[in-house]
CSV table of N, CA and C in Angstrom, one decimal:
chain,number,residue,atom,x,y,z
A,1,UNK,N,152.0,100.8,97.9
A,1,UNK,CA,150.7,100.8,97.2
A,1,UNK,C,150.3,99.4,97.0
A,2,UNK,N,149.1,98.9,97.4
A,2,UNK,CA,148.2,98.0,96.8
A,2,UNK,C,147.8,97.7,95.7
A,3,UNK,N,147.6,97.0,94.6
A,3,UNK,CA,147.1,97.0,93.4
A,3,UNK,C,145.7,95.9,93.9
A,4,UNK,N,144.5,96.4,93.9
A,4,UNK,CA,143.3,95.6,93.6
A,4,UNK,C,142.5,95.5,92.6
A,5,UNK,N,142.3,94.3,92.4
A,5,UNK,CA,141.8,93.9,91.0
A,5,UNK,C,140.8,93.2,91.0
A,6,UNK,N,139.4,94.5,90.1
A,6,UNK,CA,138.0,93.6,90.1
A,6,UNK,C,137.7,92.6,89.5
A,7,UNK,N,137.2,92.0,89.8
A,7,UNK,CA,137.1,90.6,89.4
A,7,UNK,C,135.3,90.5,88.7
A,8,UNK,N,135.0,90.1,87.2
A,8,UNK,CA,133.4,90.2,87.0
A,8,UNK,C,132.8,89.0,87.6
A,9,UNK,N,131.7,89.2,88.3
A,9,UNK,CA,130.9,88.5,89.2
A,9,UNK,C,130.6,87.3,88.0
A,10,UNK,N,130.5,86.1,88.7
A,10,UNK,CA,130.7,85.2,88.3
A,10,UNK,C,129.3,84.6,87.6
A,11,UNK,N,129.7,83.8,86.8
A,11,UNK,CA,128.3,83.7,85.8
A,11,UNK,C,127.2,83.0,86.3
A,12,UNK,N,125.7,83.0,86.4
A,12,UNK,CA,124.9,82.3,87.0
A,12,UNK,C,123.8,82.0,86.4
A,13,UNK,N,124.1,80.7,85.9
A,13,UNK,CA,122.4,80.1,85.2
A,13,UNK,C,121.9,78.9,86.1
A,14,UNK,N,120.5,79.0,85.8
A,14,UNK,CA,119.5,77.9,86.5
A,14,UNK,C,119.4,77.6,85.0
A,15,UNK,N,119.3,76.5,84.6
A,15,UNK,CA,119.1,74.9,84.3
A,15,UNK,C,117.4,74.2,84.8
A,16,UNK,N,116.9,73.9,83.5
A,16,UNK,CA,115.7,73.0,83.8
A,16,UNK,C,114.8,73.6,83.1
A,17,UNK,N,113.3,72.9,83.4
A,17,UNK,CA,112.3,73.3,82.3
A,17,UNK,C,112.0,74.5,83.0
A,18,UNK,N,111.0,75.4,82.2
A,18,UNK,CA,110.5,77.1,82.2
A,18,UNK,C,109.0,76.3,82.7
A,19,UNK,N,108.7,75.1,82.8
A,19,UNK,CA,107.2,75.3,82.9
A,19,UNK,C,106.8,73.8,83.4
A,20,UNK,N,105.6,74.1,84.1
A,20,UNK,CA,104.5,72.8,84.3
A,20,UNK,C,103.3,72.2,83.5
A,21,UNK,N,103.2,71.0,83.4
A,21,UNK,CA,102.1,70.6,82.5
A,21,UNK,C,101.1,71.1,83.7
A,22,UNK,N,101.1,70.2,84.8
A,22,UNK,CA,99.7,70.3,85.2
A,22,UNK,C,99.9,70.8,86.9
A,23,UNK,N,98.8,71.7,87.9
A,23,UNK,CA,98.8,72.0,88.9
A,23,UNK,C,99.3,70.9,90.0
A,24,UNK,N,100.3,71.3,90.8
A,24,UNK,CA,100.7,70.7,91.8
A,24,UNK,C,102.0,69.6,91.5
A,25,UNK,N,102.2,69.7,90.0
A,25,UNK,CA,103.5,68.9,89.6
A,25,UNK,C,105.0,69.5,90.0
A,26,UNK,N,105.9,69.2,90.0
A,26,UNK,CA,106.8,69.8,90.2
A,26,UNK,C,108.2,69.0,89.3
A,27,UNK,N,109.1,70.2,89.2
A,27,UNK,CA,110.3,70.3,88.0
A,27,UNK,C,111.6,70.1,88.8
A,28,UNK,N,112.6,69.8,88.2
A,28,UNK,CA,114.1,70.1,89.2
A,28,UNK,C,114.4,71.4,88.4
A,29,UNK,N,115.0,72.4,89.2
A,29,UNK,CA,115.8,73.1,88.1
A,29,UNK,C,117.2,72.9,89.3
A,30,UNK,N,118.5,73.6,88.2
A,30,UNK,CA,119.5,73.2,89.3
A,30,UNK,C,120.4,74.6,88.5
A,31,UNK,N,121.2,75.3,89.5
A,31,UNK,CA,122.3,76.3,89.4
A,31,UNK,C,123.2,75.7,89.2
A,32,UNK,N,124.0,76.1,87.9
A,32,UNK,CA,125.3,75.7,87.4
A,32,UNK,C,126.3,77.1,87.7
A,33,UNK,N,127.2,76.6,88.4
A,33,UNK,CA,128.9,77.1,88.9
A,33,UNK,C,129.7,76.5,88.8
A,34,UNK,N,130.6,77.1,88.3
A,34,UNK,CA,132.1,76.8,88.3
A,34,UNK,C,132.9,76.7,89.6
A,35,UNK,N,133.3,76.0,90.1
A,35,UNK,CA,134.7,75.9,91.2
A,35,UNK,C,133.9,75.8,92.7
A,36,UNK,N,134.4,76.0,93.5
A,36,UNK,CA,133.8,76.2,95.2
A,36,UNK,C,132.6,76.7,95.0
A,37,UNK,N,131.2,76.9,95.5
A,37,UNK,CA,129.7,77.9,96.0
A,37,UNK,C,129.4,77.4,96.6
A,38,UNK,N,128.6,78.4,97.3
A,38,UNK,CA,127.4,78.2,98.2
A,38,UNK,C,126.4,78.8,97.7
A,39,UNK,N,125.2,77.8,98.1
A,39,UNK,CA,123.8,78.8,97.5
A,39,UNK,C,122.7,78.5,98.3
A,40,UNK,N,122.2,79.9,98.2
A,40,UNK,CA,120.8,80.4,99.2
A,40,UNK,C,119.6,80.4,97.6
A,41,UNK,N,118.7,79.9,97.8
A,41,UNK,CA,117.3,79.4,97.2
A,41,UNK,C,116.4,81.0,98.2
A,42,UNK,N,115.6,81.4,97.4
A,42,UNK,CA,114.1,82.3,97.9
A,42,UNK,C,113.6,81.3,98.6
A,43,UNK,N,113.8,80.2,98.7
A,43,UNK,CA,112.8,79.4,99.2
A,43,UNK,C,113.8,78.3,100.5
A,44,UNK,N,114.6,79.3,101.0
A,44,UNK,CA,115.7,78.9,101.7
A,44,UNK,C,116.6,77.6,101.7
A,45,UNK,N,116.5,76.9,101.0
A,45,UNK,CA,117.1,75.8,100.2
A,45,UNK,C,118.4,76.0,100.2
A,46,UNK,N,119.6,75.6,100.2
A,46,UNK,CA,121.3,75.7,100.1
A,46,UNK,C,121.8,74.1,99.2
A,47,UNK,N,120.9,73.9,98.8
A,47,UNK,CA,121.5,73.1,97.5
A,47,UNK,C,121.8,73.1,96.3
A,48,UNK,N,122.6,73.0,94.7
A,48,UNK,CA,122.3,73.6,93.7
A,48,UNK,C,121.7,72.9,92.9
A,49,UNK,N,120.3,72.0,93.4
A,49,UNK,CA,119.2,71.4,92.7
A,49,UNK,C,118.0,71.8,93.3
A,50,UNK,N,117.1,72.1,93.2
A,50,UNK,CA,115.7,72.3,94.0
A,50,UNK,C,114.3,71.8,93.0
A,51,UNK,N,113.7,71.1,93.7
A,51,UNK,CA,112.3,70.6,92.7
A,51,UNK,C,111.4,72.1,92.8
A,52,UNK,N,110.7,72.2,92.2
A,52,UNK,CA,109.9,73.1,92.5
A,52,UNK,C,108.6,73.2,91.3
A,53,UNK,N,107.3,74.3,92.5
A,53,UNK,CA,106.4,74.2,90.9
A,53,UNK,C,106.3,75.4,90.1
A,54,UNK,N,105.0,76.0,90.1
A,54,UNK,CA,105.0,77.5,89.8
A,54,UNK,C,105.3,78.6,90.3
A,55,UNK,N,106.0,79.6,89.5
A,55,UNK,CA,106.6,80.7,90.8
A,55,UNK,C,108.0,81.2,90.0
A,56,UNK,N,108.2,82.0,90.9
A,56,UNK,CA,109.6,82.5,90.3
A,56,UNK,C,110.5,81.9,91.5
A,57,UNK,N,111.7,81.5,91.0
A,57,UNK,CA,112.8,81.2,91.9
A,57,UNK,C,114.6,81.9,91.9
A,58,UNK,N,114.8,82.2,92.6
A,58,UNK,CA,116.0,83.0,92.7
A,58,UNK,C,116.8,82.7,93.6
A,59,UNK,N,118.1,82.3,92.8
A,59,UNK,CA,119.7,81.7,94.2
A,59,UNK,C,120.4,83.1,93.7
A,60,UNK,N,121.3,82.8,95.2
A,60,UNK,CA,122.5,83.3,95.7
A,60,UNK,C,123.7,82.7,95.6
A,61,UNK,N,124.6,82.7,94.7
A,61,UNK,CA,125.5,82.0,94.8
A,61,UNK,C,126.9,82.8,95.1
A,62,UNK,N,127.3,82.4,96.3
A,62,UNK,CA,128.5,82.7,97.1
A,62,UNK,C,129.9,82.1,96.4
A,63,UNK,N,130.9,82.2,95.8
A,63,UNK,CA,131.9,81.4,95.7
A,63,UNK,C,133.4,81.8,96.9
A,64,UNK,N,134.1,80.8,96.7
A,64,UNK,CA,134.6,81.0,97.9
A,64,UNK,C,135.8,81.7,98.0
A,65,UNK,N,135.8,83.0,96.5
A,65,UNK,CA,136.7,84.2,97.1
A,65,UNK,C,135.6,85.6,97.4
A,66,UNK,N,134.4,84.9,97.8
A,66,UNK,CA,133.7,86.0,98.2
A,66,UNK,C,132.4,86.6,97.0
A,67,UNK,N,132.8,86.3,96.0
A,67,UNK,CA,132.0,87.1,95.1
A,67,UNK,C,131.2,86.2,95.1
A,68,UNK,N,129.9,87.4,94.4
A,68,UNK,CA,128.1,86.4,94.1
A,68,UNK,C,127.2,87.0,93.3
A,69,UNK,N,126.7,85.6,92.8
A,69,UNK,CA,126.0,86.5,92.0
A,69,UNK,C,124.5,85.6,91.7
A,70,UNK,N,123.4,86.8,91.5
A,70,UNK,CA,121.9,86.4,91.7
A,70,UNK,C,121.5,86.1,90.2
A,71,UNK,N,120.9,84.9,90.3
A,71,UNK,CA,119.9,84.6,89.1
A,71,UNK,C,118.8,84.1,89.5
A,72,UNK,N,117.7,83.8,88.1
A,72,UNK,CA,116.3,84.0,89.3
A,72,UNK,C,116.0,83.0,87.9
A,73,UNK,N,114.3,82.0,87.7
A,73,UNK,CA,113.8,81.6,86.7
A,73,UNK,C,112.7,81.2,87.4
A,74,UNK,N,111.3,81.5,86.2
A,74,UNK,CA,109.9,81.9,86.3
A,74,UNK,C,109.8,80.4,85.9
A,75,UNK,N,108.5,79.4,86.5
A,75,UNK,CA,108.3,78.3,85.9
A,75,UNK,C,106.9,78.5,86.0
A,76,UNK,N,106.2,78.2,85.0
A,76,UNK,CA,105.2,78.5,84.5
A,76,UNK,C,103.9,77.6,84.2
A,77,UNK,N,103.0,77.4,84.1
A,77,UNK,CA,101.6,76.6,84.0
A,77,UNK,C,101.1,76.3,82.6
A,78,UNK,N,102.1,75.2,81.7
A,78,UNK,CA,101.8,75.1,80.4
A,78,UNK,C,100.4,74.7,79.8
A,79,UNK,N,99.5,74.9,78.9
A,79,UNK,CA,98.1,74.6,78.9
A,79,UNK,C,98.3,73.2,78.2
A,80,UNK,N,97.6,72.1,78.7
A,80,UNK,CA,97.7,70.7,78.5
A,80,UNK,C,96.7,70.9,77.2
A,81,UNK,N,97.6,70.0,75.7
A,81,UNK,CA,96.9,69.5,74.3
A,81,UNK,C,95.5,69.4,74.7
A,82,UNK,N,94.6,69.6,73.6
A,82,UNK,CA,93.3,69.7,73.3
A,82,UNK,C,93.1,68.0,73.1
A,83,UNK,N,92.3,67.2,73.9
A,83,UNK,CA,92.2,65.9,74.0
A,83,UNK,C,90.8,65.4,74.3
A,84,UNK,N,89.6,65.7,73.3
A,84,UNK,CA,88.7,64.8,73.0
A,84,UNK,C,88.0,64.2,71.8
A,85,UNK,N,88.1,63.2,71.8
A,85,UNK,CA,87.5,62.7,71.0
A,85,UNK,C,85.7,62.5,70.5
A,86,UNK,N,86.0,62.9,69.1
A,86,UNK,CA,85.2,62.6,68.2
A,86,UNK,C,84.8,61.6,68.0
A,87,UNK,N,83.5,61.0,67.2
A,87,UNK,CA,83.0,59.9,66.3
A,87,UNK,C,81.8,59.7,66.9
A,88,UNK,N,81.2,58.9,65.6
A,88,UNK,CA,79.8,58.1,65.8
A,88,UNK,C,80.1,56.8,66.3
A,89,UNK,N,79.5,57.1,67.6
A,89,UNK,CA,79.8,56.0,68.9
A,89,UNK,C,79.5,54.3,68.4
A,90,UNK,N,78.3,55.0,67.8
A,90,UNK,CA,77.5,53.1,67.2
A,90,UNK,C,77.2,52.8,65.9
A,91,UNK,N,77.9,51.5,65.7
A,91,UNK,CA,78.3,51.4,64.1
A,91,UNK,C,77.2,50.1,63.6
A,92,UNK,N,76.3,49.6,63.0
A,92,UNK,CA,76.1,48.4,62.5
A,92,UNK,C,77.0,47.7,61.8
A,93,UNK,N,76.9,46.6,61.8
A,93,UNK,CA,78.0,45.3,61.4
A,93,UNK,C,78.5,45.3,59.8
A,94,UNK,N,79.5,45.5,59.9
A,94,UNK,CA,80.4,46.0,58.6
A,94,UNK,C,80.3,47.1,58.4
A,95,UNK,N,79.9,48.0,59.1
A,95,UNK,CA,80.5,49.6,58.8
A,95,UNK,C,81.3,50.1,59.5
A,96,UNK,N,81.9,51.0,59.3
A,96,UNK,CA,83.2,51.8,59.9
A,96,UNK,C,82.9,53.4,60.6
A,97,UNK,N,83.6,53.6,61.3
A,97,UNK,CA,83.4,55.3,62.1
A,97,UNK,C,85.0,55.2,62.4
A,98,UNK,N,85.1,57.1,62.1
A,98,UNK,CA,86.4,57.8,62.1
A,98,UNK,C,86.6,57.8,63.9
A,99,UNK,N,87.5,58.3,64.3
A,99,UNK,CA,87.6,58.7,65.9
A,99,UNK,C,88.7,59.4,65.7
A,100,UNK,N,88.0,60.9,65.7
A,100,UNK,CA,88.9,62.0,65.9
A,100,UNK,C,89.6,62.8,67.3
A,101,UNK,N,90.9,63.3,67.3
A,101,UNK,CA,91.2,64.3,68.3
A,101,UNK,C,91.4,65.4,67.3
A,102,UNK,N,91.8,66.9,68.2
A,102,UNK,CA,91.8,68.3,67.3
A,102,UNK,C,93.3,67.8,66.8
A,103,UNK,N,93.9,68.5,65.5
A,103,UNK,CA,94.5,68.2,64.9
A,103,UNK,C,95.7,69.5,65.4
A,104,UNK,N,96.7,69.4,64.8
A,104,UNK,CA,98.1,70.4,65.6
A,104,UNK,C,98.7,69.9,66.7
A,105,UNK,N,98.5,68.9,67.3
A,105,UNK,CA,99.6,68.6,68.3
A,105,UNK,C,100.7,68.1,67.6
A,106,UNK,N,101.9,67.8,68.9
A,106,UNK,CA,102.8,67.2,68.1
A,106,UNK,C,103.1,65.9,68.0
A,107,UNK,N,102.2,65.0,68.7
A,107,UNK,CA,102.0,63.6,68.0
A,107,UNK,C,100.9,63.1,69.0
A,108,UNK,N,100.5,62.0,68.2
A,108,UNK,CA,99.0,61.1,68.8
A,108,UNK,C,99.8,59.9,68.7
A,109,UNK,N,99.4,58.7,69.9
A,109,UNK,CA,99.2,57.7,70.1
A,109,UNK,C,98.3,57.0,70.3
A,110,UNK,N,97.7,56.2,69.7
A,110,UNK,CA,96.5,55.5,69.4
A,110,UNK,C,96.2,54.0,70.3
A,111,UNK,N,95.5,53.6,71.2
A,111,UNK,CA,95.7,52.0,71.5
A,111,UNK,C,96.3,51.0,70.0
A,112,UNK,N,95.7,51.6,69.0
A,112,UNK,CA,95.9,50.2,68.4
A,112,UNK,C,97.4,50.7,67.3
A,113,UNK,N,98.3,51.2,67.9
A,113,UNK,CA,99.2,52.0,67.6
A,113,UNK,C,99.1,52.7,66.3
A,114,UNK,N,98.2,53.5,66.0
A,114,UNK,CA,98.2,54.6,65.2
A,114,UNK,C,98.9,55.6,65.9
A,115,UNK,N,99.5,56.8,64.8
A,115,UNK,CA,99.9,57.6,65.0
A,115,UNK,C,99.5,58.9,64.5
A,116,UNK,N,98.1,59.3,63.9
A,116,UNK,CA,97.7,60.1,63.1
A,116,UNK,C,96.3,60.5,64.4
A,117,UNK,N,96.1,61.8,64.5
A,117,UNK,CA,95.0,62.7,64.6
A,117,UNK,C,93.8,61.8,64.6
A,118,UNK,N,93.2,60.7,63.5
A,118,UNK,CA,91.9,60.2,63.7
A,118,UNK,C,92.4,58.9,63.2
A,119,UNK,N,91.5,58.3,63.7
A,119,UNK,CA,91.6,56.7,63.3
A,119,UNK,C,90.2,56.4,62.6
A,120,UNK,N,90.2,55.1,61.6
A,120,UNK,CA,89.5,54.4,61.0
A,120,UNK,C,89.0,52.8,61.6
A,121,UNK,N,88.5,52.8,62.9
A,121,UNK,CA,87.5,51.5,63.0
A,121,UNK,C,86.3,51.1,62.7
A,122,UNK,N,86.4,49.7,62.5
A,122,UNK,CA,85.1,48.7,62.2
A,122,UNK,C,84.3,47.3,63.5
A,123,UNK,N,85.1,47.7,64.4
A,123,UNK,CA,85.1,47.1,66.0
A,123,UNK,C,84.6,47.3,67.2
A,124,UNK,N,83.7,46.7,67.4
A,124,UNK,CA,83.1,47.1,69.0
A,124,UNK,C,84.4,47.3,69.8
A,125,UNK,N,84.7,48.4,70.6
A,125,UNK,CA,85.6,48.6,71.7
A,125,UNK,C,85.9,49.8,72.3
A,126,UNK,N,86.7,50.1,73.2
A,126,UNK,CA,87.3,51.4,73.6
A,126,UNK,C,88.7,51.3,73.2
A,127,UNK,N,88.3,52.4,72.6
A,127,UNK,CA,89.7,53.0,71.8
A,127,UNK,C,90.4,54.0,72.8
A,128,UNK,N,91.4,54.5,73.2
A,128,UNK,CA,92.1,55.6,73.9
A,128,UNK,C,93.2,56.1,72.9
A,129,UNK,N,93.6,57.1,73.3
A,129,UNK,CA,94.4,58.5,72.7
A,129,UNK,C,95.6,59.4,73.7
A,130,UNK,N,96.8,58.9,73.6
A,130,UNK,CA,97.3,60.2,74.2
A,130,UNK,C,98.0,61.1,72.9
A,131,UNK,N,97.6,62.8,73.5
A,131,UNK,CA,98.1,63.3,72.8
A,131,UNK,C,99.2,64.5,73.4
A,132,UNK,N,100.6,64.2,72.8
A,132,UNK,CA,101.4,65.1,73.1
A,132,UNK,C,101.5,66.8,72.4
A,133,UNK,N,101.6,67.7,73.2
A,133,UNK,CA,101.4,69.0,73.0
A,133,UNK,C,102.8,69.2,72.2
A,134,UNK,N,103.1,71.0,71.5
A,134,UNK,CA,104.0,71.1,71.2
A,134,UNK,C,105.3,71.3,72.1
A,135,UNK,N,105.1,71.5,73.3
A,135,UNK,CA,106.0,71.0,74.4
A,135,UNK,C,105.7,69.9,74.7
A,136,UNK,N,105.8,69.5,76.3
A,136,UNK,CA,106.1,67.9,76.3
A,136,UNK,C,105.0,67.3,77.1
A,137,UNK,N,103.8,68.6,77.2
A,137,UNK,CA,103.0,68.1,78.1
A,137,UNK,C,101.9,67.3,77.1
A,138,UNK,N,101.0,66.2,77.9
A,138,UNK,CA,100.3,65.3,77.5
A,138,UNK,C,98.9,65.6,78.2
A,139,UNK,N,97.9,64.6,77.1
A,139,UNK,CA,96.8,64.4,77.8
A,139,UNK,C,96.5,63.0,76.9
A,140,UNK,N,95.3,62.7,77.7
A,140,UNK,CA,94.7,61.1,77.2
A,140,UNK,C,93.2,61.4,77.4
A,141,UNK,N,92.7,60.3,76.5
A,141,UNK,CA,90.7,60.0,76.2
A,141,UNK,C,90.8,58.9,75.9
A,142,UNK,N,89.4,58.2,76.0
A,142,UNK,CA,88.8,57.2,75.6
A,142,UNK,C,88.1,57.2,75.2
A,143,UNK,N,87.4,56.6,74.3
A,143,UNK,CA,86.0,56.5,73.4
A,143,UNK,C,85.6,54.7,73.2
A,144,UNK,N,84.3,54.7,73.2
A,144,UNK,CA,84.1,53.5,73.3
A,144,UNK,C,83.3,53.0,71.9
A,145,UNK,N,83.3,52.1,71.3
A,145,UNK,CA,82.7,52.3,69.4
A,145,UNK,C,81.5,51.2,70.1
A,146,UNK,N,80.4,51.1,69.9
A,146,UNK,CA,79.6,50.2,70.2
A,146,UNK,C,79.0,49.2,69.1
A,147,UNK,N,78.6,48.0,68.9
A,147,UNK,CA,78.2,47.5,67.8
A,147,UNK,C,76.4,47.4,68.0
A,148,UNK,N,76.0,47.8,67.1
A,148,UNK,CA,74.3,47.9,67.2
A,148,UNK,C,73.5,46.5,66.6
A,149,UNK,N,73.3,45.7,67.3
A,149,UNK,CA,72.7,44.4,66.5
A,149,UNK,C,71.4,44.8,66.2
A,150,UNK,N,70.5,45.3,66.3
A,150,UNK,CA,69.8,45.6,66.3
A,150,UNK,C,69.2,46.4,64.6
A,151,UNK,N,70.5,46.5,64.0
A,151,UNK,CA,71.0,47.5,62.6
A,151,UNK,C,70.6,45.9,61.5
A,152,UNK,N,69.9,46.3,60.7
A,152,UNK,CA,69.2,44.9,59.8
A,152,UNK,C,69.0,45.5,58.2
A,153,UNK,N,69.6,44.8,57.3
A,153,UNK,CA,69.2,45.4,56.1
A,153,UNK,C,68.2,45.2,55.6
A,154,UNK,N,67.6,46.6,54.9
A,154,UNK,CA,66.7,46.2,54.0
A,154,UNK,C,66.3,45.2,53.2
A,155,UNK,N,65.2,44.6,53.3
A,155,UNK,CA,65.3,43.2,52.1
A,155,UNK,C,63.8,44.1,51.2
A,156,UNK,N,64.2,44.2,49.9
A,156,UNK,CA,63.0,44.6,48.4
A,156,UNK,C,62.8,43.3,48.0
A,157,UNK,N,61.7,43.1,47.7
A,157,UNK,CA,61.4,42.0,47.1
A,157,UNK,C,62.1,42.4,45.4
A,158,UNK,N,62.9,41.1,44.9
A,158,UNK,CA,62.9,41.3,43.3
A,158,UNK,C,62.0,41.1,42.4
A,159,UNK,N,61.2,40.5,42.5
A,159,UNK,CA,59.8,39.8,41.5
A,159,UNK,C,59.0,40.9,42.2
A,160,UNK,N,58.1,41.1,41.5
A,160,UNK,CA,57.0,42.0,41.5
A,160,UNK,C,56.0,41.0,40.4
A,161,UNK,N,54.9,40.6,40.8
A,161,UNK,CA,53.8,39.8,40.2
A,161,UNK,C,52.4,39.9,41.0
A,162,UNK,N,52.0,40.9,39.5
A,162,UNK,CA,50.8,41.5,40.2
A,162,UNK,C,49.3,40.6,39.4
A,163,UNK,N,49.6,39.5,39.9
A,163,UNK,CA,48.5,38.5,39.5
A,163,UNK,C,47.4,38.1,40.3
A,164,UNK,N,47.2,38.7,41.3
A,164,UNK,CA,46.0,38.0,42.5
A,164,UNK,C,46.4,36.9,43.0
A,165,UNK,N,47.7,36.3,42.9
A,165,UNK,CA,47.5,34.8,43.3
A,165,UNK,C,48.2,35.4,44.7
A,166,UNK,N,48.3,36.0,45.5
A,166,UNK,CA,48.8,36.2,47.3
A,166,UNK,C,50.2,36.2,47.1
A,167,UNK,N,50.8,36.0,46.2
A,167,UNK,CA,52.3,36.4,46.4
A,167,UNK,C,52.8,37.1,45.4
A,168,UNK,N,53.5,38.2,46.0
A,168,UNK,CA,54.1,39.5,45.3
A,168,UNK,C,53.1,39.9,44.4
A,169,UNK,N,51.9,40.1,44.9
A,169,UNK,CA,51.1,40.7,44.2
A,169,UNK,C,51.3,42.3,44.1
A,170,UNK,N,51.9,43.1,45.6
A,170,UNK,CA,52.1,44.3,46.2
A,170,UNK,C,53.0,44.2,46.5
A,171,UNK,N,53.7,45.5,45.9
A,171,UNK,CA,55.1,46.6,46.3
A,171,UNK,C,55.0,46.9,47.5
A,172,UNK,N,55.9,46.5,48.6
A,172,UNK,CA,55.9,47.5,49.7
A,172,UNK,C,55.4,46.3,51.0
């Protein structure tokens, strides 16, 4: 008599991100095995690394007492952070304007290294923004703050002298 002895097919994970920030990028993922394999890729590949973008992907991994076993992983089209900016573009001299992005991501970087959702300038310039999503995808804006010279303050006269003599006789 023979004694044969089943053996459980051997364990098979792909490794790497589930997803893409933006169309036409691509990801590594890579099949992790123990001891001797070989591996067949859907996309006929025999390496246990493959870049890839969206799609589902599925190996074959052969080890070298014969047994195999299939695993597969979906990479997906993550929707890139909400990235525009807010604010009153044109400021007169000594006043300030906010520059907002939508608030919930998981961090902002600011040109002038802020780290918060909106910033507080007083400066002619372009300001830019990247903002990281709750995964790891990004987006970026610019905003430009303009200075208006043209912005002049009011001058009231303080004396009021309503005498006939041609000066500050009349309000206004």
């Amino acid at each position: 008599s023979k004694t044969i002895a089943l053996q459980p097919p051997p364990d098979c994970l792909i490794t790497g991100d589930d997803f893409i920030c933006e169309e036409g990028q691509v990801t590594p993922i890579c099949v992790t095995a123990t001891g001797s394999a070989t591996y067949v890729w859907n996309t006929g590949a025999t390496t246990a690394c493959i870049s890839v973008g969206i799609g589902t992907y599925q190996v074959t991994v052969t080890y070298s007492n014969g047994c195999s076993s299939i695993c597969s992983k979906t990479i997906t089209l993550q929707a890139l952070p909400v990235c525009n900016i807010t604010c009153d573009d044109v400021i007169c001299e000594g006043d300030v304007t906010q520059l907002c992005v939508p608030p919930g991501a998981a961090s902002y970087l600011w040109s002038t290294g802020d780290t918060t959702h909106c910033i507080t300038v007083g400066t002619a310039g372009t300001y830019s923004v990247t903002v990281t999503g709750q995964d790891i995808c990004t987006a970026s804006a610019a905003g430009t703050v303009i200075l208006d010279s043209s912005c002049r303050e009011l001058m009231f006269p303080t004396a009021f002298t309503p005498n006939e003599d041609g000066l500050n006789d009349r309000f206004g």
